[in-house]
Amino acid sequence: MSIIFFLAIAAILVAGGFLAAFIWATKDGQYDDTYTPSIRMLFDNPVKIPELKDKKDD
Amino acid sequence: MPTVHCSSCVWLLENLNKVRKGVISSRLNFIKKDLSLSYNPVEVSLKKIVELLAYLGYEPLLNLESTDKPLQKNITQRSLILKIGVVGFCMGNIMMMSFPEYFHLDLKNSDDANYHKFFLYFNFILSLPVFFYGASDYLIGALISLKENIKKTTDVFSVDIPIAVAIITLYGRSVYETFVNNSAGYYDSLAGLVFFLLVGKWMQQITYDYLSFERNYKSYFPLAVKVLRGNLESFMNVMELKKGDTIYIHHQELIPTDTIISKGIGMIDYSFVTGEFDSISKNVGDILYAGGRQKGERLELTVKKPVSQSYLTQLWNNEAFTKQKVMSSSLLSNMFSKYFTLITFMIATGSGLYWAYFEPSLFWNSITAVLMVACPCALTLSMPFTMSTTMAIFGRNKFYVKNQGIIQLLNEVNEIVFDKTGTLTESNYEKLNFIGSELSEFEMKLVKTLTIQSTHPLSKMIANSLNIKDFKALPIDYFQEFQGEGIESSITGNLVKLGKGGFIKSARNKEIKHTHSFLEINGILIGYFVIESVYRKNWQTILNNLGKNFKLFILSGDNDADNDKLAPHFKENSLHFKQKPQDKLNFIFQEQQKGNHVLIIGDGLNDAGALRQSNVGIAISEDIKVFSPACDAILDASKFGQLADFLKFSKTSLNIVKASFILSLVYNFIGIGWAVTGELSPVLAAIFMPLSSISVVLFAVGLTHLFAYFRRL
């Protein structure tokens, strides 16, 4: 049953990892602007012209 | 980037690097409408980028204010978000680790006893960041308030004090239980409490990011102006202007500082600065004060004073601008907290004494239990949640309040001061009337033919106002413009004159207060054109409605031409005209000295001082994002009629706060009821304390929405 000690510590380490990610994200300024990213994700990636040429060959 | 409005704008502006070589990257904050750019100065200049942006339709808002921008707000907000995250993390884990305790570990079993200890120390470690990091603001705040009370510099008893008492007792008792009694502490209640408090604080901070309430003359002034130095014309930051510099001001440009005209005829619109409705014509040698807008030809001006010393900016040196407004943001809760703390301590000592006599072992238990449970947590939560809901409801109705404290201040208002130009009247709309005998079609043609010859703004207005079907200019034999006087022309043999009283001899004895122009045809006075301001829709009913509950005043920078029109809606001696910005400020100050709480509604820089001095200053604006002077709230002009509803609703929301105070008192009585018997177990506290907080919040928010629904807000 002493596995529970290990389990609890492992659980807190995993959760701590997420907490660290949260702190990192906050300090990085991700919560300064919570609206624009929702628009930004809608943009298509730029289409590269050489790729189009390749498609013709196919 | 004031014109940013859709997702395509974001796309275009963030792909600027593809449009223009040299731009490395660009990031847009859609809400704040800020664009951050990085570019290579070797390949492209900032000026080129700005020109490109303007060409694309996103003319950046460049004004004097953009040179000094603080980044303070982000940092405080980030630290609060961090605290909420950390405390939330600890709270969740502490609760999980407390479950075994709640479901009764068998302490006689050696295995369970081991776990018991493990969980206890685990919780203790997790509680460290809650107490020392999450709750630090409250502990420090309480300490400062306590020091000030001891030093007698203030008699305000901050609400932080009862909170800190609860936090410290919870923590102290928990640590004692852990290390001395080897039994479960109240860590979960502590973490929950701090978490809710922080969330409440976060709610309190929510404001309208995209609105600016702190604008001063700097955001009105241009960043640069064309200057002649030596023989070189160049643009220069207006802050660098020195006495004796020669500057050029074009049509629709703003005069940045006090100057003297050295060339050209000025037609200066001071309406934004003074509230004067009519443009003023100025000639060579006249002094122009900062803030006027030139209408007409290019002016050459000699600078008299640097920007920071101009007549207009002097207003900002007034004391009213340096001192902070009296924010009763937590006035109600501060008042409450004094009695609350006092009563709590009394109950605690009372129950302590009782148990000391009957059952000494329960002495400390009962005292600490009372202090723990009687936390004004629900009290401190109901205020921010009700107020932020109210703010959101106001915002939905285009009434934007700077912060929550303003809603409380709105309650105390008993006098309302109106500005006239731009507040009671529409700011972008003026009406041209002709007074006199009605013009025949031929006369109209004559006047139009005459006025289209001139570039004078009034002539242009007159020409535009005359709608003639299939108009063709009549042949002109002779035309002459007399600067600042009028125009005359001979058209198909008729002598037509348009101009001032002195210029038109037959109108010499007439006096008209608004901007006007007399019309004379063949020596006979036909009548005159006059520009009148247009009053907002329903302004009379609005004033009459407000007049029932408030004392109304008018402070106008304009002349008293509209006195007769306004007088019926106001009490005697409440109309004041020709008020300079300083006069307005003084008037408000005097009213406040009499113990009145003054609300002022204004729109221009001329109201800036008064807005600042007043208890609540509301700026009215046709376009809320463009410009409004520093104020406490911004009202969209289209919602002017609902002002009375907003004032009424702010009273309602304060009543809701009071109601939820009572509700939380009921909870406190129940909690203290348990506490005095010394039977407050950790489980009970862990369930009871968050439950009371959440239900108070739900009660407050729900009731606010319900009332808003019934009031159709």
mmCIF file of N, CA and C in Angstrom, chain B residues 592-646:
data_model
loop_
_atom_site.group_PDB
_atom_site.id
_atom_site.type_symbol
_atom_site.label_atom_id
_atom_site.label_comp_id
_atom_site.label_asym_id
_atom_site.label_seq_id
_atom_site.Cartn_x
_atom_site.Cartn_y
_atom_site.Cartn_z
ATOM 1 N N GLN B 592 -19.235 71.611 -4.187
ATOM 2 C CA GLN B 592 -18.774 70.517 -3.334
ATOM 3 C C GLN B 592 -18.513 70.998 -1.918
ATOM 4 N N GLN B 593 -18.039 72.255 -1.814
ATOM 5 C CA GLN B 593 -17.810 72.821 -0.485
ATOM 6 C C GLN B 593 -19.106 72.907 0.298
ATOM 7 N N LYS B 594 -20.221 73.093 -0.457
ATOM 8 C CA LYS B 594 -21.519 73.159 0.212
ATOM 9 C C LYS B 594 -22.016 71.770 0.594
ATOM 10 N N GLY B 595 -21.235 70.765 0.277
ATOM 11 C CA GLY B 595 -21.622 69.401 0.645
ATOM 12 C C GLY B 595 -22.385 68.670 -0.436
ATOM 13 N N ASN B 596 -22.402 69.223 -1.626
ATOM 14 C CA ASN B 596 -23.128 68.553 -2.701
ATOM 15 C C ASN B 596 -22.216 67.579 -3.442
ATOM 16 N N HIS B 597 -22.839 66.575 -4.011
ATOM 17 C CA HIS B 597 -22.099 65.638 -4.848
ATOM 18 C C HIS B 597 -22.493 65.910 -6.291
ATOM 19 N N VAL B 598 -21.503 66.298 -7.054
ATOM 20 C CA VAL B 598 -21.801 66.830 -8.377
ATOM 21 C C VAL B 598 -21.421 65.852 -9.468
ATOM 22 N N LEU B 599 -22.362 65.665 -10.375
ATOM 23 C CA LEU B 599 -22.089 64.909 -11.596
ATOM 24 C C LEU B 599 -22.030 65.912 -12.735
ATOM 25 N N ILE B 600 -21.037 65.799 -13.577
ATOM 26 C CA ILE B 600 -20.998 66.694 -14.724
ATOM 27 C C ILE B 600 -20.941 65.886 -16.009
ATOM 28 N N ILE B 601 -21.683 66.362 -16.987
ATOM 29 C CA ILE B 601 -21.651 65.734 -18.302
ATOM 30 C C ILE B 601 -21.102 66.758 -19.270
ATOM 31 N N GLY B 602 -20.004 66.427 -19.886
ATOM 32 C CA GLY B 602 -19.398 67.362 -20.819
ATOM 33 C C GLY B 602 -18.731 66.606 -21.932
ATOM 34 N N ASP B 603 -18.205 67.348 -22.871
ATOM 35 C CA ASP B 603 -17.609 66.629 -23.996
ATOM 36 C C ASP B 603 -16.222 67.119 -24.373
ATOM 37 N N GLY B 604 -15.887 68.320 -24.004
ATOM 38 C CA GLY B 604 -14.669 68.881 -24.572
ATOM 39 C C GLY B 604 -13.568 69.086 -23.563
ATOM 40 N N LEU B 605 -12.474 69.587 -24.067
ATOM 41 C CA LEU B 605 -11.365 69.897 -23.181
ATOM 42 C C LEU B 605 -11.744 70.999 -22.204
ATOM 43 N N ASN B 606 -12.691 71.827 -22.611
ATOM 44 C CA ASN B 606 -13.092 72.910 -21.721
ATOM 45 C C ASN B 606 -13.757 72.383 -20.461
ATOM 46 N N ASP B 607 -14.234 71.154 -20.533
ATOM 47 C CA ASP B 607 -14.848 70.551 -19.354
ATOM 48 C C ASP B 607 -13.841 69.729 -18.559
ATOM 49 N N ALA B 608 -12.634 69.592 -19.102
ATOM 50 C CA ALA B 608 -11.670 68.664 -18.499
ATOM 51 C C ALA B 608 -11.464 68.924 -17.015
ATOM 52 N N GLY B 609 -11.287 70.192 -16.661
ATOM 53 C CA GLY B 609 -11.063 70.527 -15.266
ATOM 54 C C GLY B 609 -12.263 70.182 -14.411
ATOM 55 N N ALA B 610 -13.433 70.504 -14.929
ATOM 56 C CA ALA B 610 -14.657 70.240 -14.192
ATOM 57 C C ALA B 610 -14.897 68.743 -14.057
ATOM 58 N N LEU B 611 -14.611 68.005 -15.129
ATOM 59 C CA LEU B 611 -14.773 66.548 -15.085
ATOM 60 C C LEU B 611 -13.894 65.960 -14.001
ATOM 61 N N ARG B 612 -12.725 66.552 -13.885
ATOM 62 C CA ARG B 612 -11.753 66.054 -12.936
ATOM 63 C C ARG B 612 -12.146 66.404 -11.496
ATOM 64 N N GLN B 613 -12.637 67.615 -11.322
ATOM 65 C CA GLN B 613 -12.977 68.084 -9.989
ATOM 66 C C GLN B 613 -14.270 67.450 -9.477
ATOM 67 N N SER B 614 -15.143 67.110 -10.389
ATOM 68 C CA SER B 614 -16.470 66.644 -9.996
ATOM 69 C C SER B 614 -16.378 65.296 -9.274
ATOM 70 N N ASN B 615 -17.492 64.902 -8.659
ATOM 71 C CA ASN B 615 -17.524 63.586 -8.030
ATOM 72 C C ASN B 615 -17.578 62.501 -9.082
ATOM 73 N N VAL B 616 -18.435 62.725 -10.066
ATOM 74 C CA VAL B 616 -18.453 61.829 -11.211
ATOM 75 C C VAL B 616 -18.456 62.685 -12.470
ATOM 76 N N GLY B 617 -17.503 62.457 -13.333
ATOM 77 C CA GLY B 617 -17.455 63.196 -14.594
ATOM 78 C C GLY B 617 -17.767 62.252 -15.738
ATOM 79 N N ILE B 618 -18.820 62.574 -16.468
ATOM 80 C CA ILE B 618 -19.185 61.722 -17.600
ATOM 81 C C ILE B 618 -18.872 62.473 -18.884
ATOM 82 N N ALA B 619 -18.123 61.838 -19.763
ATOM 83 C CA ALA B 619 -17.857 62.441 -21.061
ATOM 84 C C ALA B 619 -18.837 61.859 -22.052
ATOM 85 N N ILE B 620 -19.454 62.732 -22.806
ATOM 86 C CA ILE B 620 -20.406 62.262 -23.809
ATOM 87 C C ILE B 620 -19.689 62.301 -25.148
ATOM 88 N N SER B 621 -19.910 61.299 -25.946
ATOM 89 C CA SER B 621 -19.119 61.204 -27.163
ATOM 90 C C SER B 621 -19.920 60.563 -28.283
ATOM 91 N N GLU B 622 -19.797 61.132 -29.472
ATOM 92 C CA GLU B 622 -20.490 60.556 -30.630
ATOM 93 C C GLU B 622 -19.815 59.248 -31.010
ATOM 94 N N ASP B 623 -18.506 59.232 -30.872
ATOM 95 C CA ASP B 623 -17.752 58.027 -31.189
ATOM 96 C C ASP B 623 -16.828 57.755 -30.019
ATOM 97 N N ILE B 624 -17.193 56.778 -29.198
ATOM 98 C CA ILE B 624 -16.524 56.580 -27.915
ATOM 99 C C ILE B 624 -15.040 56.309 -28.040
ATOM 100 N N LYS B 625 -14.611 55.834 -29.213
ATOM 101 C CA LYS B 625 -13.209 55.462 -29.300
ATOM 102 C C LYS B 625 -12.346 56.633 -29.730
ATOM 103 N N VAL B 626 -12.948 57.670 -30.242
ATOM 104 C CA VAL B 626 -12.136 58.729 -30.819
ATOM 105 C C VAL B 626 -11.513 59.637 -29.768
ATOM 106 N N PHE B 627 -12.323 60.424 -29.156
ATOM 107 C CA PHE B 627 -11.722 61.251 -28.111
ATOM 108 C C PHE B 627 -12.722 61.568 -27.030
ATOM 109 N N SER B 628 -12.252 61.473 -25.831
ATOM 110 C CA SER B 628 -13.018 62.009 -24.717
ATOM 111 C C SER B 628 -11.986 62.427 -23.691
ATOM 112 N N PRO B 629 -12.193 63.537 -23.045
ATOM 113 C CA PRO B 629 -11.220 63.973 -22.056
ATOM 114 C C PRO B 629 -11.235 63.041 -20.846
ATOM 115 N N ALA B 630 -10.240 63.184 -20.005
ATOM 116 C CA ALA B 630 -10.155 62.341 -18.819
ATOM 117 C C ALA B 630 -11.474 62.389 -18.063
ATOM 118 N N CYS B 631 -12.000 61.250 -17.718
ATOM 119 C CA CYS B 631 -13.318 61.226 -17.105
ATOM 120 C C CYS B 631 -13.499 59.934 -16.333
ATOM 121 N N ASP B 632 -14.650 59.806 -15.714
ATOM 122 C CA ASP B 632 -14.942 58.603 -14.941
ATOM 123 C C ASP B 632 -15.814 57.641 -15.723
ATOM 124 N N ALA B 633 -16.518 58.170 -16.700
ATOM 125 C CA ALA B 633 -17.394 57.321 -17.484
ATOM 126 C C ALA B 633 -17.578 57.953 -18.848
ATOM 127 N N ILE B 634 -17.808 57.132 -19.825
ATOM 128 C CA ILE B 634 -18.056 57.633 -21.170
ATOM 129 C C ILE B 634 -19.454 57.190 -21.579
ATOM 130 N N LEU B 635 -20.221 58.126 -22.043
ATOM 131 C CA LEU B 635 -21.591 57.828 -22.451
ATOM 132 C C LEU B 635 -21.693 58.032 -23.954
ATOM 133 N N ASP B 636 -22.190 57.019 -24.627
ATOM 134 C CA ASP B 636 -22.398 57.160 -26.058
ATOM 135 C C ASP B 636 -23.536 58.161 -26.267
ATOM 136 N N ALA B 637 -23.315 59.087 -27.184
ATOM 137 C CA ALA B 637 -24.272 60.174 -27.355
ATOM 138 C C ALA B 637 -25.682 59.676 -27.649
ATOM 139 N N SER B 638 -25.768 58.528 -28.327
ATOM 140 C CA SER B 638 -27.104 58.041 -28.687
ATOM 141 C C SER B 638 -27.887 57.595 -27.451
ATOM 142 N N LYS B 639 -27.201 57.369 -26.334
ATOM 143 C CA LYS B 639 -27.871 56.889 -25.131
ATOM 144 C C LYS B 639 -28.070 58.001 -24.104
ATOM 145 N N PHE B 640 -27.939 59.217 -24.547
ATOM 146 C CA PHE B 640 -28.073 60.349 -23.635
ATOM 147 C C PHE B 640 -29.406 60.298 -22.888
ATOM 148 N N GLY B 641 -30.437 59.863 -23.577
ATOM 149 C CA GLY B 641 -31.770 59.838 -22.983
ATOM 150 C C GLY B 641 -31.910 58.869 -21.824
ATOM 151 N N GLN B 642 -30.997 57.901 -21.746
ATOM 152 C CA GLN B 642 -31.139 56.879 -20.703
ATOM 153 C C GLN B 642 -30.382 57.212 -19.430
ATOM 154 N N LEU B 643 -29.830 58.402 -19.386
ATOM 155 C CA LEU B 643 -29.017 58.774 -18.245
ATOM 156 C C LEU B 643 -29.740 58.540 -16.918
ATOM 157 N N ALA B 644 -31.011 58.929 -16.880
ATOM 158 C CA ALA B 644 -31.780 58.780 -15.641
ATOM 159 C C ALA B 644 -31.889 57.306 -15.255
ATOM 160 N N ASP B 645 -32.052 56.428 -16.263
ATOM 161 C CA ASP B 645 -32.136 54.992 -15.981
ATOM 162 C C ASP B 645 -30.842 54.478 -15.375
ATOM 163 N N PHE B 646 -29.725 54.965 -15.905
ATOM 164 C CA PHE B 646 -28.438 54.512 -15.394
ATOM 165 C C PHE B 646 -28.262 54.932 -13.936
#
